[in-house]
Amino acid sequence: MEKIKSLADLRKIREEAREKLDLRVKGDNPEGLVQVKVAMATCGIASGAKPIMEFFVEELDKRGIAAVVTQTGCMGYCYAEPTVEVQLPGREPVVYGFVDRKRADEIIEKYIKNGELVEGIIPVNYEKID
Amino acid sequence: MHLLVCGGTGCRASESSLIVESLKREIEEKGLSNEVQVITTGCFGFCEKGPVVKVMPDNTFYVHVKPEDAAVIVAEHVIKGRPVHRLLYVDPVSKEAVNDSKHMGFYRKQIRIALRNCGFINPENIDEYIARDGYAALGKCIGELTAADVIDIMKKSGLRGRGGAGFPTGLKWEIASKNKADQKYVVCNADEGDPGAFMDRSVLEGDPHSVLEAMAICGYATGASRGLIYIRAEYPLAIQRLKIAIDQARGYGLLGQNILGTSFSFDIELRYGAGAFVCGEETALIHSMEGQRGEPTNKPPFPAESGFLGLPTNVNNVETFANVPVIINKGWEWFSSIGTEKSKGTKVFALAGKINNVGLIEVPMGITLREIIFEIGGGIKNGKKFKAVQTGGPSGGCLTEEHLDTPIDFDNLVAAGSMMGSGGMIVMDEDDCMVSIAKFFLEFTVEESCGKCAPCRIGNKRLHELLTHITKGNGTMADLDRLRNMCNVIKDTSLCGLGQTSPNPVLSTMNNFWDEYVAHVTEKRCPAGQCRDLMKYSIIVDKCVGCTACARACPVNAITGERKEPHFIDQDKCIKCGACFEKCKFGAVLIN
Ligand SMILES: Cc1cc2nc3c(=O)[nH]c(=O)nc-3n(C[C@H](O)[C@H](O)[C@H](O)COP(=O)(O)O)c2cc1C
Ligand code: SF4
Ligand code: SF4
Ligand code: FES
């Protein structure tokens, strides 16, 4: 890791990091990747988020879908763990709750492959600040 | 096209599953099954207006939908593309119907400031934090602002400590900055001992850098070059993510010597706690970090004068810190525009208990309990009746029906006999016995009292004994007087916040549910039917067919009776296990 030596350097890294993130999900990029985020805080892991994350990593790869699977923190919907956010290129992210292997499979087959929503959506009920 | 029908508990209770069926039927009849899908979702946080249906992709939001509305939604909206006007949500202020729910931001009762990155970024990747303006606030402070400027911004923002007491953060930083010393410390209190609270853990697990960045900003403002995070060893994942975050921040030079090429240096280390509630109290916390017993000492001196190793130390809570970078980036004006006059910004609550949507919420100060419980929280489980909500954990009190519309902020909660505390919110329904609830919290304080001072060590034990006495049906009215007196003595004479607040659950349940206490002592009756010792099982002679099922189930042979003759329960033998009640198929066993 190279040290960041000035505020200007920090801004440069920010722009680069943003571009990298944007590239994945921007709609105007036909090569955009599917992004899957698994909520992996203590509550998520306790309800089985780890095997679900592994399932997505392995199955997306096996089924030849270009995707980035990452972990993230608590989304706040502890009653519906494990929760997974899926963002298709150029689309608003969708959060699915109570994701077991069966639902994870459905999400891949229906939503990720064909853009058909599947049961278990958790509507976002908060305001973002940016 | 997608029709999203809410299948959350609130909407299901008002027949949303029938709406799904009707919609599916209509769509099939019109031969649209290939183009239109009906999907059941989780709660929209809008249960009071339920059942709700959202049409995608045009974001039309329908409220109070009935199964018979399915036909018109399909005929008008799906086929002709015209929204059904009478089902649209009407803005309570402008009285206008809202077409596109994107413009319904206001219906979203939550604003995420402290939780802004939780659930968005990968907490183990510093670049993702930086992409969302991470460390920009630190850069701005050390590059463009003086320490006094930073303190000024914090003071004007109106941010108050989220660890419980609500002390103004800017003022605290100012005091620490004015105390002269060669070495000062910034401490993050991540002890989080309140049962049922887990927001600090979630922030650390989901967005550890926000806390690191804020601590560095605090170091710059107060003149400290070392930071310590006191975290309980029971939080292994949070600890792991913090360690990764600290390593990455050091790797980028965002912690360490000469940050961003300036003369400012700051580094952070972890200190582990063993999970004692009292070690969340700042003086006990500092002693514990010094390797001494985790016992509080008198204030003053406050940590800002004489803290870790006797040096000026600024202690703040995790959530307090998580707010800081946003305030610097977006300005104090923005922050102070959210909330009430004396409590700015938001508060994270951990919603638990008899509520449908258990989880972590972040709401603006000034929101009402009604909005939290019945909209965001999705209402009470199993359609039961709301009874009370405990805020402030073992140091707080309960709020009841009459407080449902009180705007929640630091001062209003105190006025209502409770307190903000760290943000645990335990919801209780009609089945909860308030005397037992008070006893439950007392059990916790008795366990957690450090034992240093007599009122807390002995007094709380006595309180717990008296409460046990009452729930066993042995209490008298004089005991209730004694209970109240003892509460007041403990509050007045304990050394630290633990003892000074431990009687609060008793006092507030006594104030709000006096009748329940009286029923326990005078009628030997528990109105909620929770206190086992006060329950009486008996058999209704007219209903009993003499099947002998109960007699065979009773573990202590308290039930006698001839076959085909009414049975009888010997009260002296009965241990109130309830086995007979469960076995009887004829509803002949009565619980009182
Ligand atoms: C018994 C007791 C337990 C406490 N536990 C915590 C805790 O777990 N976390 C916390 O941040 N503050 C806790 N506090 C409050 C701290 O003493 C201190 O006020 C707080 O950390 C200051 O930070 P703030 O101004 O950012 O809220 C506790 C206080 C008492 C009396
Ligand atoms: S009030 Fe209780 S916890 Fe606080 S110092 Fe006294 S004995 Fe210890
Ligand atoms: S189980 Fe019910 S009906 Fe049968 S003997 Fe007992 S009380 Fe009577
Ligand atoms: S909005 Fe439907 S259950 Fe809450």
Short mmCIF file of C-alpha atoms in Angstrom, two decimals, chain B residues 48 351-356 368-375 377-391 397-406 408 413 425-434 512-513 516 528:
data_model
loop_
_atom_site.label_atom_id
_atom_site.label_comp_id
_atom_site.label_asym_id
_atom_site.label_seq_id
_atom_site.Cartn_x
_atom_site.Cartn_y
_atom_site.Cartn_z
CA GLU B 48 -50.68 2.34 8.98
CA LEU B 351 -35.93 -2.33 18.06
CA ALA B 352 -36.65 -5.52 19.96
CA GLY B 353 -39.32 -7.31 21.91
CA LYS B 354 -42.91 -7.84 20.81
CA ILE B 355 -42.55 -6.00 17.55
CA ASN B 356 -42.85 -7.30 14.00
CA THR B 368 -42.88 9.88 17.72
CA LEU B 369 -43.00 6.46 19.30
CA ARG B 370 -46.15 5.81 17.29
CA GLU B 371 -44.24 6.26 14.04
CA ILE B 372 -41.43 4.03 15.23
CA ILE B 373 -43.61 1.24 16.53
CA PHE B 374 -46.56 1.21 14.18
CA GLU B 375 -44.94 2.29 10.94
CA GLY B 377 -41.62 -1.35 13.38
CA GLY B 378 -44.65 -2.84 11.67
CA GLY B 379 -46.75 -2.90 14.83
CA ILE B 380 -47.07 -5.38 17.66
CA LYS B 381 -46.53 -9.09 17.07
CA ASN B 382 -49.56 -11.33 16.66
CA GLY B 383 -51.95 -8.38 16.61
CA LYS B 384 -51.66 -7.94 20.37
CA LYS B 385 -52.18 -4.66 22.13
CA PHE B 386 -49.27 -2.28 22.76
CA LYS B 387 -48.54 -1.82 26.42
CA ALA B 388 -45.21 -0.07 26.92
CA VAL B 389 -41.74 0.38 25.57
CA GLN B 390 -38.58 0.42 27.64
CA THR B 391 -35.94 2.89 26.51
CA GLY B 397 -37.92 3.63 32.18
CA CYS B 398 -41.00 2.66 30.32
CA LEU B 399 -43.16 4.80 28.13
CA THR B 400 -46.80 4.01 27.66
CA GLU B 401 -49.73 4.65 25.39
CA GLU B 402 -49.97 8.24 26.60
CA HIS B 403 -46.43 8.91 25.34
CA LEU B 404 -47.03 7.49 21.86
CA ASP B 405 -47.27 10.95 20.31
CA THR B 406 -44.50 12.64 22.27
CA ILE B 408 -38.62 11.69 21.05
CA LEU B 413 -37.71 11.29 27.31
CA MET B 425 -36.00 -0.08 22.62
CA ILE B 426 -37.83 -3.07 24.03
CA VAL B 427 -41.48 -3.22 23.11
CA MET B 428 -43.96 -4.88 25.44
CA ASP B 429 -47.50 -6.05 24.81
CA GLU B 430 -50.55 -6.80 26.94
CA ASP B 431 -49.07 -10.14 28.04
CA ASP B 432 -46.12 -8.55 29.79
CA CYS B 433 -46.29 -8.08 33.55
CA MET B 434 -44.70 -4.77 34.47
CA ASN B 512 -47.28 4.16 35.01
CA PHE B 513 -48.73 0.85 36.14
CA GLU B 516 -50.70 -3.70 38.50
CA ALA B 528 -51.02 -10.02 32.70
#
